[in-house]
Coordinates of C-alpha atoms and ligand atoms in Angstrom, one line a residue:
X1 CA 139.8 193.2 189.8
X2 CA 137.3 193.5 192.7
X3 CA 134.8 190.9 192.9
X4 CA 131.3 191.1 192.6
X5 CA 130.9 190.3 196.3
X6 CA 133.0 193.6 197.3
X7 CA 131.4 195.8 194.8
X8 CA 127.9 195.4 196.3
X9 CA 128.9 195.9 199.7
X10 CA 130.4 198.9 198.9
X11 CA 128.1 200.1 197.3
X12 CA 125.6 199.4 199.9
X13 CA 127.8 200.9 202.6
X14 CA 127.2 203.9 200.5
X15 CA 123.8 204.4 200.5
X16 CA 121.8 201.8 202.8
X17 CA 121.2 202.4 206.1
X18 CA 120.5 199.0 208.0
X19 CA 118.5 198.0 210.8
X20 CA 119.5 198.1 214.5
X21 CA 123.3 198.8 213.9
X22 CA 126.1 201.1 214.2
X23 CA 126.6 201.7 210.6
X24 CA 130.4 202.4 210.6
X25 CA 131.7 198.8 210.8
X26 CA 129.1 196.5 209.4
X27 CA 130.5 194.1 206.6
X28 CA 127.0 192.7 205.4
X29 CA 127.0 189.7 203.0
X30 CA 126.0 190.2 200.2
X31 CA 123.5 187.6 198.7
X32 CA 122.7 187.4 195.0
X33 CA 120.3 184.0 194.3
X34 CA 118.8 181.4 196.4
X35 CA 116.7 178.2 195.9
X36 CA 115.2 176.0 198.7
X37 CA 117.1 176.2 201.6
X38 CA 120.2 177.6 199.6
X39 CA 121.3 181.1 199.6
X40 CA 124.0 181.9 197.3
X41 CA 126.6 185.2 197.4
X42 CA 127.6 187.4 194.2
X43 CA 131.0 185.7 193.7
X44 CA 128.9 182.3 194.0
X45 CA 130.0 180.8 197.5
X46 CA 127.0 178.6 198.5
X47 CA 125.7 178.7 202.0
X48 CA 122.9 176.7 203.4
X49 CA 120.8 178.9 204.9
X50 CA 120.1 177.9 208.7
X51 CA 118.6 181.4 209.3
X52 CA 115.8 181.3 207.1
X53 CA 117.4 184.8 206.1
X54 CA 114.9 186.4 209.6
X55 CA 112.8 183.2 210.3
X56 CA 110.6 184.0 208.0
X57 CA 111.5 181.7 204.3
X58 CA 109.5 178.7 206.4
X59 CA 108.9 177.5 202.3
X60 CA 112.3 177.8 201.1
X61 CA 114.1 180.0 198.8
X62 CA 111.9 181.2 194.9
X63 CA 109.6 178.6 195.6
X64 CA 108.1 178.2 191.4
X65 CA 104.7 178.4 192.3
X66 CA 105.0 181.5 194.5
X67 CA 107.0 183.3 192.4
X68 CA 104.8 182.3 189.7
X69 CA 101.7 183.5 191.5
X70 CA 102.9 187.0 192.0
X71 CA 104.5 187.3 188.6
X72 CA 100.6 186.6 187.6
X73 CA 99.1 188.8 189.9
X74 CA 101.3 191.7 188.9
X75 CA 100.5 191.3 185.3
X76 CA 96.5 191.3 186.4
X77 CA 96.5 194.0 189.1
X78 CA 99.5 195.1 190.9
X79 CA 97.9 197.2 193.1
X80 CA 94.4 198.1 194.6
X81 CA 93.2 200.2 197.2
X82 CA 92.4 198.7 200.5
X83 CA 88.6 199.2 200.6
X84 CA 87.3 197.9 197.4
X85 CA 86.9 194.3 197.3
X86 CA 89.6 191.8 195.8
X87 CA 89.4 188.0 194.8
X88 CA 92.9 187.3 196.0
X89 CA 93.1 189.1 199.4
X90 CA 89.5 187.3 199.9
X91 CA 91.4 183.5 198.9
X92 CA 94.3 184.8 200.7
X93 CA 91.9 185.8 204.4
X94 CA 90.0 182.5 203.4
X95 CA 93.0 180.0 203.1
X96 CA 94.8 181.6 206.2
X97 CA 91.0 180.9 208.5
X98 CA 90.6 177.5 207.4
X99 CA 93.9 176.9 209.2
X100 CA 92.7 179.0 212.5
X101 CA 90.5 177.5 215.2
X102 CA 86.9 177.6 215.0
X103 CA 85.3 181.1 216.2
X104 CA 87.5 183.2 213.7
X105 CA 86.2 184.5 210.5
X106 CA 87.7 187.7 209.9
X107 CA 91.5 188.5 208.6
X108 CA 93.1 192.5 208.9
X109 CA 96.0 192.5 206.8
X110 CA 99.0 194.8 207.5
X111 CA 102.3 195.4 206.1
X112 CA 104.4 193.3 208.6
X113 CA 104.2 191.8 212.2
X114 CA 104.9 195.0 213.8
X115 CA 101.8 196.5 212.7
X116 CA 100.0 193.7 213.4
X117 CA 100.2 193.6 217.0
X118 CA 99.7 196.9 217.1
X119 CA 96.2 196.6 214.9
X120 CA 96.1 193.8 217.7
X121 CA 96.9 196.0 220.4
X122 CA 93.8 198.4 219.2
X123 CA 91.5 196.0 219.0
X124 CA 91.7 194.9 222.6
X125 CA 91.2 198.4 224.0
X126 CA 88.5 199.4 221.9
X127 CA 86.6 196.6 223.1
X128 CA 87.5 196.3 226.3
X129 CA 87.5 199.9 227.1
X130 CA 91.0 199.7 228.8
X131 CA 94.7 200.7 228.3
X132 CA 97.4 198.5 229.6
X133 CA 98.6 195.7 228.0
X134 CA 101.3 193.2 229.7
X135 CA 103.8 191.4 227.5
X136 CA 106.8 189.5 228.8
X137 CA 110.5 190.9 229.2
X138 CA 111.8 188.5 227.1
X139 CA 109.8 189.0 223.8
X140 CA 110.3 190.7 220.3
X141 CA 106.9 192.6 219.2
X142 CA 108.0 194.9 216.6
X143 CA 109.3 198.5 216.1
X144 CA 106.5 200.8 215.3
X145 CA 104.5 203.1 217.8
X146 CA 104.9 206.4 217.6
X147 CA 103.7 207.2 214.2
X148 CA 100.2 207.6 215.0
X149 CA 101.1 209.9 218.2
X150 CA 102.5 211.7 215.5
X151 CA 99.4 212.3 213.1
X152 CA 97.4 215.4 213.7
X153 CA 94.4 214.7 211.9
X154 CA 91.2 212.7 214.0
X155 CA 92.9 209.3 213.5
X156 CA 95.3 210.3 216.3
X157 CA 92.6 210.8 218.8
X158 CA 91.3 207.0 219.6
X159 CA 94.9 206.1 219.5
X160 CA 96.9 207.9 221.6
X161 CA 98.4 204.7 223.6
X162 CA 101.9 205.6 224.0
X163 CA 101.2 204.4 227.8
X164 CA 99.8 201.6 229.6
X165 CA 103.4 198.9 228.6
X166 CA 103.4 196.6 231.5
X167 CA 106.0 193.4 231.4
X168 CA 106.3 190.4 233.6
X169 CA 109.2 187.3 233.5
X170 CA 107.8 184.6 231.8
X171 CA 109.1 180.8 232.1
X172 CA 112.7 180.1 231.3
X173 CA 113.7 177.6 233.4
X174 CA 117.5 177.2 232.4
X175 CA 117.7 181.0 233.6
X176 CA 115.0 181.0 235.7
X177 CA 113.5 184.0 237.5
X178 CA 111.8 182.1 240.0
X179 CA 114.2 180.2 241.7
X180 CA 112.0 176.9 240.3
X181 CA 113.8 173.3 239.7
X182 CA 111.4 172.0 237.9
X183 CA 109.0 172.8 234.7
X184 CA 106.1 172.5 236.8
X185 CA 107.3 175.4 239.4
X186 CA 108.4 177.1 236.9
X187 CA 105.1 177.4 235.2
X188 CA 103.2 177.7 238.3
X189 CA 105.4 180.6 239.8
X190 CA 105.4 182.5 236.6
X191 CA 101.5 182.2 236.5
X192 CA 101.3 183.5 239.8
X193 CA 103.6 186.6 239.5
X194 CA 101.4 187.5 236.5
X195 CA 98.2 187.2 238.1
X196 CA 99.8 189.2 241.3
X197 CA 100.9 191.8 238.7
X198 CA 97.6 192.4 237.2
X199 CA 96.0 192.7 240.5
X200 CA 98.6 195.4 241.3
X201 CA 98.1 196.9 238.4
X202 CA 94.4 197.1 238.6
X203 CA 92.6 194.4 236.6
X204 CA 89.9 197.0 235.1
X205 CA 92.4 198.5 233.8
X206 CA 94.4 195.9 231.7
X207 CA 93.2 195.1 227.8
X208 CA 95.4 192.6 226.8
X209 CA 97.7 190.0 227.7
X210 CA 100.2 189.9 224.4
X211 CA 102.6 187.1 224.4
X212 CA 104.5 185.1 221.6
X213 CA 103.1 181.8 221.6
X214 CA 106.6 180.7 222.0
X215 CA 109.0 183.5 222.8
X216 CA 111.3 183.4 219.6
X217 CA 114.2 185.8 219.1
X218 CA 114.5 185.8 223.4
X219 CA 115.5 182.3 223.2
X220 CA 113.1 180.0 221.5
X221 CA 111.7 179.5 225.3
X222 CA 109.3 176.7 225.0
X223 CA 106.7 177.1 227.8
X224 CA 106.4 174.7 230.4
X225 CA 103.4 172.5 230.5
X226 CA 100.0 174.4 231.6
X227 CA 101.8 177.8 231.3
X228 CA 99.7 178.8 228.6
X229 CA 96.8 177.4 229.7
X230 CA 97.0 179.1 233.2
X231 CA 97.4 182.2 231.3
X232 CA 93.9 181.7 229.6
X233 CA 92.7 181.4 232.8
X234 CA 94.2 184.4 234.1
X235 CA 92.8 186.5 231.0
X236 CA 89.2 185.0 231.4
X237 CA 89.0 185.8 235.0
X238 CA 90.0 189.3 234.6
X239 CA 88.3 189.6 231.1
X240 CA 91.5 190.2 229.9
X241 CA 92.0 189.8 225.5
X242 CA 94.6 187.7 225.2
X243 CA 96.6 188.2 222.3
X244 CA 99.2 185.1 220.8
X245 CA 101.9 186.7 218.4
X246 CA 102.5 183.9 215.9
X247 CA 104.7 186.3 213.6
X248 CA 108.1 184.2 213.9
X249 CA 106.4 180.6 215.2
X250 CA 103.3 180.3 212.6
X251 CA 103.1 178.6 209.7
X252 CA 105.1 175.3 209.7
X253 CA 108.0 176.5 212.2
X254 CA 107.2 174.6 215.0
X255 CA 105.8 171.8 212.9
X256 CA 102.0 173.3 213.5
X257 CA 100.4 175.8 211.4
X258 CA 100.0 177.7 214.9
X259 CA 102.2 177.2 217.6
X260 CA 99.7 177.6 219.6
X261 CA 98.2 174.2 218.8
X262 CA 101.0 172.0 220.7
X263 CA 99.6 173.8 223.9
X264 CA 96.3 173.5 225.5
X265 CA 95.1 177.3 224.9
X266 CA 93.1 179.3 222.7
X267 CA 93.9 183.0 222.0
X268 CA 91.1 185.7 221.1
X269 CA 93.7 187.5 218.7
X270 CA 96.3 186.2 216.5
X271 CA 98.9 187.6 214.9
X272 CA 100.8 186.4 212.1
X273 CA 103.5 187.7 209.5
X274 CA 107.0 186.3 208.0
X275 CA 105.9 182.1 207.6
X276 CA 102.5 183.5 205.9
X277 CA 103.9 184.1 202.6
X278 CA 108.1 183.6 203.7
X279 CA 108.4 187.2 203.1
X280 CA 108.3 187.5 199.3
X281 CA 106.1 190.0 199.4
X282 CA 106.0 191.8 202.7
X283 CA 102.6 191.5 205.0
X284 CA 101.5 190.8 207.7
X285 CA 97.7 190.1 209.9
X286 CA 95.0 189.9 212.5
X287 CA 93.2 186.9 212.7
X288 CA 90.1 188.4 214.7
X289 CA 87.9 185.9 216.8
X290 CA 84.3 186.6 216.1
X291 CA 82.8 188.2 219.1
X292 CA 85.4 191.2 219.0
X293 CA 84.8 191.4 215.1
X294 CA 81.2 191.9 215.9
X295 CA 82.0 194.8 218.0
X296 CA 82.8 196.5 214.6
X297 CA 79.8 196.1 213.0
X298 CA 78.0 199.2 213.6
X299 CA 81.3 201.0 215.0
X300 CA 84.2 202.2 212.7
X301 CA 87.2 200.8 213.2
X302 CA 90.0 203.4 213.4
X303 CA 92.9 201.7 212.0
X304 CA 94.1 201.3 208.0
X305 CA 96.9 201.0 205.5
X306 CA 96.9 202.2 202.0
X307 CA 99.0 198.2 201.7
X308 CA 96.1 196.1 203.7
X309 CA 95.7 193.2 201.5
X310 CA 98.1 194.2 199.0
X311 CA 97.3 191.8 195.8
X312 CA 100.9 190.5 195.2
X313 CA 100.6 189.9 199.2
X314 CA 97.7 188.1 198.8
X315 CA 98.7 185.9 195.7
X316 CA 101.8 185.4 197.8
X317 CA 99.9 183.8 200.9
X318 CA 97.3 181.9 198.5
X319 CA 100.0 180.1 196.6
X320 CA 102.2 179.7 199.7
X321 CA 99.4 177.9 201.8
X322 CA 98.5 175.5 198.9
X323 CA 102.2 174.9 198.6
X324 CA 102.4 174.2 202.1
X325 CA 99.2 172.1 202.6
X326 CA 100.2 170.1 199.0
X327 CA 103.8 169.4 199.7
X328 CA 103.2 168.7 203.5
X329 CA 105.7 171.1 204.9
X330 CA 103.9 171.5 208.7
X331 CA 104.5 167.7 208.9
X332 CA 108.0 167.7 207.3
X333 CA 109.1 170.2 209.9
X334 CA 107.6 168.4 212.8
X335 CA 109.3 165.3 211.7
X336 CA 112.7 166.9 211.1
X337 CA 112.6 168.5 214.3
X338 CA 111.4 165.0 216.2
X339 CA 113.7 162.6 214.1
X340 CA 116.9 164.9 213.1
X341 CA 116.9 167.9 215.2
X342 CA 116.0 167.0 218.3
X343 CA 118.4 164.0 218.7
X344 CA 121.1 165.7 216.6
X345 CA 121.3 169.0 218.7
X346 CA 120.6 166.8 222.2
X347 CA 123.8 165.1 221.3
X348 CA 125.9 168.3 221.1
X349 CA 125.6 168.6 224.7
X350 CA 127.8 165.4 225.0
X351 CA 130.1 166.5 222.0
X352 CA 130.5 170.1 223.3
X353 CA 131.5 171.3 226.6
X354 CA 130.1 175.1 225.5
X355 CA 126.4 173.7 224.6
X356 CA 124.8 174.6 228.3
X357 CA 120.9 173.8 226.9
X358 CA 119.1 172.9 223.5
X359 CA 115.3 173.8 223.6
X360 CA 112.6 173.8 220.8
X361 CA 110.6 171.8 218.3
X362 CA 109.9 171.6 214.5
X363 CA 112.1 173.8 212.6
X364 CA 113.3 176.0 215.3
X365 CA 115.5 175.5 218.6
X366 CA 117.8 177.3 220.2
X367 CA 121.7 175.8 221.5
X368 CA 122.3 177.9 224.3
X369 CA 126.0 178.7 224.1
X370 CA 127.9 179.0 227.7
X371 CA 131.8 179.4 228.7
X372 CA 131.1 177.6 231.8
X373 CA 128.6 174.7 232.5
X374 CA 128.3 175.3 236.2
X375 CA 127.6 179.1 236.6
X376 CA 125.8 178.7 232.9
X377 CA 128.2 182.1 231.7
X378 CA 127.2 183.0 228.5
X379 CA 129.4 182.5 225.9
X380 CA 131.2 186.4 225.3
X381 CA 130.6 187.9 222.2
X382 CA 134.0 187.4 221.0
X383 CA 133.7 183.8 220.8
X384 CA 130.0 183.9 219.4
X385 CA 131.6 185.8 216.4
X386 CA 134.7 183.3 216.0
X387 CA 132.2 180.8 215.9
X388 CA 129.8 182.5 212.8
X389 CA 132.9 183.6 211.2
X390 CA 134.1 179.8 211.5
X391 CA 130.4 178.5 209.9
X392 CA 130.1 180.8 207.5
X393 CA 133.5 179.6 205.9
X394 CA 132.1 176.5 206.1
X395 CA 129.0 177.2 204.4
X396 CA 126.3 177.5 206.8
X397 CA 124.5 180.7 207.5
X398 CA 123.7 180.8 211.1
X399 CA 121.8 182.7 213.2
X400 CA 122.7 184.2 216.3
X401 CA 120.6 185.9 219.2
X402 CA 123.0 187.0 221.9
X403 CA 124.8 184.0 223.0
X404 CA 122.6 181.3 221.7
X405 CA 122.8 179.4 217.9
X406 CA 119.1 179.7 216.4
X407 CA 118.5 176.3 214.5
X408 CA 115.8 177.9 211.9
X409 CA 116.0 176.4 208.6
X410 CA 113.4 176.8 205.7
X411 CA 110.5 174.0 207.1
X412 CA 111.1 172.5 203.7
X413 CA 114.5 171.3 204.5
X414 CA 115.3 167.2 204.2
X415 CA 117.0 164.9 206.6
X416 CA 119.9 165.4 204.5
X417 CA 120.0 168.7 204.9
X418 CA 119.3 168.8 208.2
X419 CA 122.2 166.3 208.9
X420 CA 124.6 168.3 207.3
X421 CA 123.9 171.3 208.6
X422 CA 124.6 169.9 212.3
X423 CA 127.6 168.4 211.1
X424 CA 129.0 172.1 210.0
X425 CA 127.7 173.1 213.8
X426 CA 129.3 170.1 215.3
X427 CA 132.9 170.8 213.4
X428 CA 132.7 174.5 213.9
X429 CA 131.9 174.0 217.7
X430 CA 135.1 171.8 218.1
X431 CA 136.9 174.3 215.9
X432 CA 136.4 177.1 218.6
X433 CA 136.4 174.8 221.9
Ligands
LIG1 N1 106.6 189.5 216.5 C1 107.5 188.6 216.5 C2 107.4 187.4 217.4 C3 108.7 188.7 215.7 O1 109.7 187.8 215.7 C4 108.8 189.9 214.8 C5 110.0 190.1 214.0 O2 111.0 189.4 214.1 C6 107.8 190.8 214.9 C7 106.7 190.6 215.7 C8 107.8 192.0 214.0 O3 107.6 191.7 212.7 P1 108.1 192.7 211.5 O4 109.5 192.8 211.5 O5 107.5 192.1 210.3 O6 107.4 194.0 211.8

């Protein structure tokens, strides 16, 4: 008789068409139930979910309360159009400024974190009057763009933006661009190669400055002291908008509601997505400082979505911020990361001969995986998939960018947890030394 596992995955190698693949040889898993931070398969082999499925369950697996929340919205209104008004998306914009900086007071909520930085995006050339914006090499934005290009009617027109993508290295020391040895010349050489690339690129002519707080699916690459700040600097002199894209490192990951808070900077746009709500509903947002909201006042803004501020969004984000505020989950990640994950992962490098760095904080760091100390080789592909094949039979779901181990369990995870999960990293490393 086939099992339960094999009959889903046929039949989604049927029908579904998956994301940034080659279709003919994927072998997904297939998943059937979940509760905190474990995942479960159809046949019921139990995994502890290290992934947080994308980085985006920061709350933990059919949390009651959010679950609960939509179940109530969806019998009250499942749906309403985006420009009447709505108690829940006005909680929901509420609860997610009370945990943004003073000088923000206005939410645009969009269907994911793609279309957020691209609301983003808009929002910084409409009031700056200019076109480029400069992100970094290593950095993950989203996969939208062209569909507006594509619209004939007058929304088009102010939007037409397929140009103006400038990108500069930013700080990674371990790989590091700038021939620097320390953090410090690492920071300060990056900063100046940005600020020599917007003068060569003509400062009147760049909008924004869109970075990842902390770059996440590039590496987890925690900025070196006074990066960020320089790069506030940078974006004031050249009245640059400087956009921070908190889609993967908001809410609780790095054991801050914002990442942005363990550095000494203050963005004029945020974005946000995935740790808003974990992804049980999906959405995504703009958290809009107030001087370029007041630039909307009298003008339109030409940007919408039948799905901005979805109800069973917004019940999602209310319930999920209470959860996180009641049950202290931005301090339980910190302290994971500080008191388990940091010393835990750290000690791989002595236990490991192929653990070449381990960066990051809270609930998510990176084990940079290398076949050679000395010439830092990544580890080949081969041996990346030996070693998820080797974890998953142990019952951890990993994730894996490239050559590096993500460490990016729900935020809610325990000590315990935590612990074991290193433990099934530490035994599957020896297993494929
Ligand atoms: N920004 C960052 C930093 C991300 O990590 C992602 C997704 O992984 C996105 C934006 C895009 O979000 P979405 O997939 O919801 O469009």
């Amino acid at each position: 008789m086939t099992s339960r596992n094999a009959q889903i995955a046929a039949a989604d190698r049927r029908h579904v068409f998956h994301s940034w693949s080659a279709q003919a040889s994927l072998d997904p898993l297939p998943l059937a139930g979940g509760l905190g931070c474990e995942v479960w398969d159809a046949d019921g082999k139990r995994y502890l979910d290290f992934s947080s499925q994308l980085v985006n369950v920061n709350i933990g697996h059919q949390h009651p309360r959010i679950v609960e929340a939509i179940q109530r919205q969806a019998a009250e209104l499942a749906t309403v159009a985006p420009a009447h008004a709505n108690a829940t998306r006005a909680r929901a914009a509420e609860l997610v400024l009370e945990q943004a900086p003073d000088g923000f007071s206005k939410v645009f909520f969009t269907n994911g974190g793609a279309d957020a930085n691209e609301n983003a995006v808009r929002l910084a050339r409409l009031t700056t009057g200019r076109d480029k914006v400069i992100s970094h090499y290593r950095s993950y934005h989203g996969n939208t763009g062209a569909a507006i290009a594509a619209t004939g009617d007058w929304r088009r027109v102010p939007n037409e933006y397929a140009r103006g993508h400038v990108h500069v290295f930013g700080p990674y020391l371990y790989r590091t661009e700038f021939w620097a040895e320390t953090p410090e010349q690492e920071s300060e050489r990056a900063l100046r190669h940005l600020e020599r690339t917007i003068q060569a690129e003509g400062p009147d002519s760049v909008a924004a400055i869109l970075f990842e707080t902390i770059p996440g699916t590039a590496g987890i690459l925690v900025p070196p002291p006074g990066y960020l700040a320089g790069v506030r600097r940078i974006a004031d002199e050249y009245g640059i908008v400087l956009i921070l894209d908190e889609v993967m490192a908001g809410f609780a990951r790095t054991g801050e509601w914002f990442a942005f808070e363990g550095f000494d900077v203050r963005p004029d746009l945020i974005t946000f997505a995935k740790g808003v709500n974990s992804g049980y509903v999906p959405v995504g947002g703009v958290i809009i400082s107030d001087p370029i909201a007041a630039a909307f006042d009298e003008r339109v803004f030409p940007g919408g979505l039948t799905y901005s501020g979805h109800p069973l969004a917004a019940a999602s984000i209310v319930a999920s911020i209470e959860a996180m505020r009641e049950e202290k989950v931005v301090e339980n990640a910190r302290a994971i990361g500080q008191d388990v994950l940091k010393p835990r992962l750290e000690a791989l490098l002595d236990s490991s001969p192929l653990v070449g760095e381990v960066r990051g904080r809270g609930v998510f760091w990176a084990v940079e995986l290398v076949e050679d100390r000395d010439t830092r080789a990544p580890l080949p592909a081969a041996r990346i998939g030996a070693l998820k094949a080797d974890l998953l039979g142990r019952g951890l779901l990993p994730f894996f960018a490239e050559n590096r181990l993500h460490v990016v369990p729900p935020a809610v995870i325990t000590a315990d947890e935590a612990n074991v999960g290193v433990d099934l990293i530490e035994e599957g490393l020896a297993a494929i030394a």
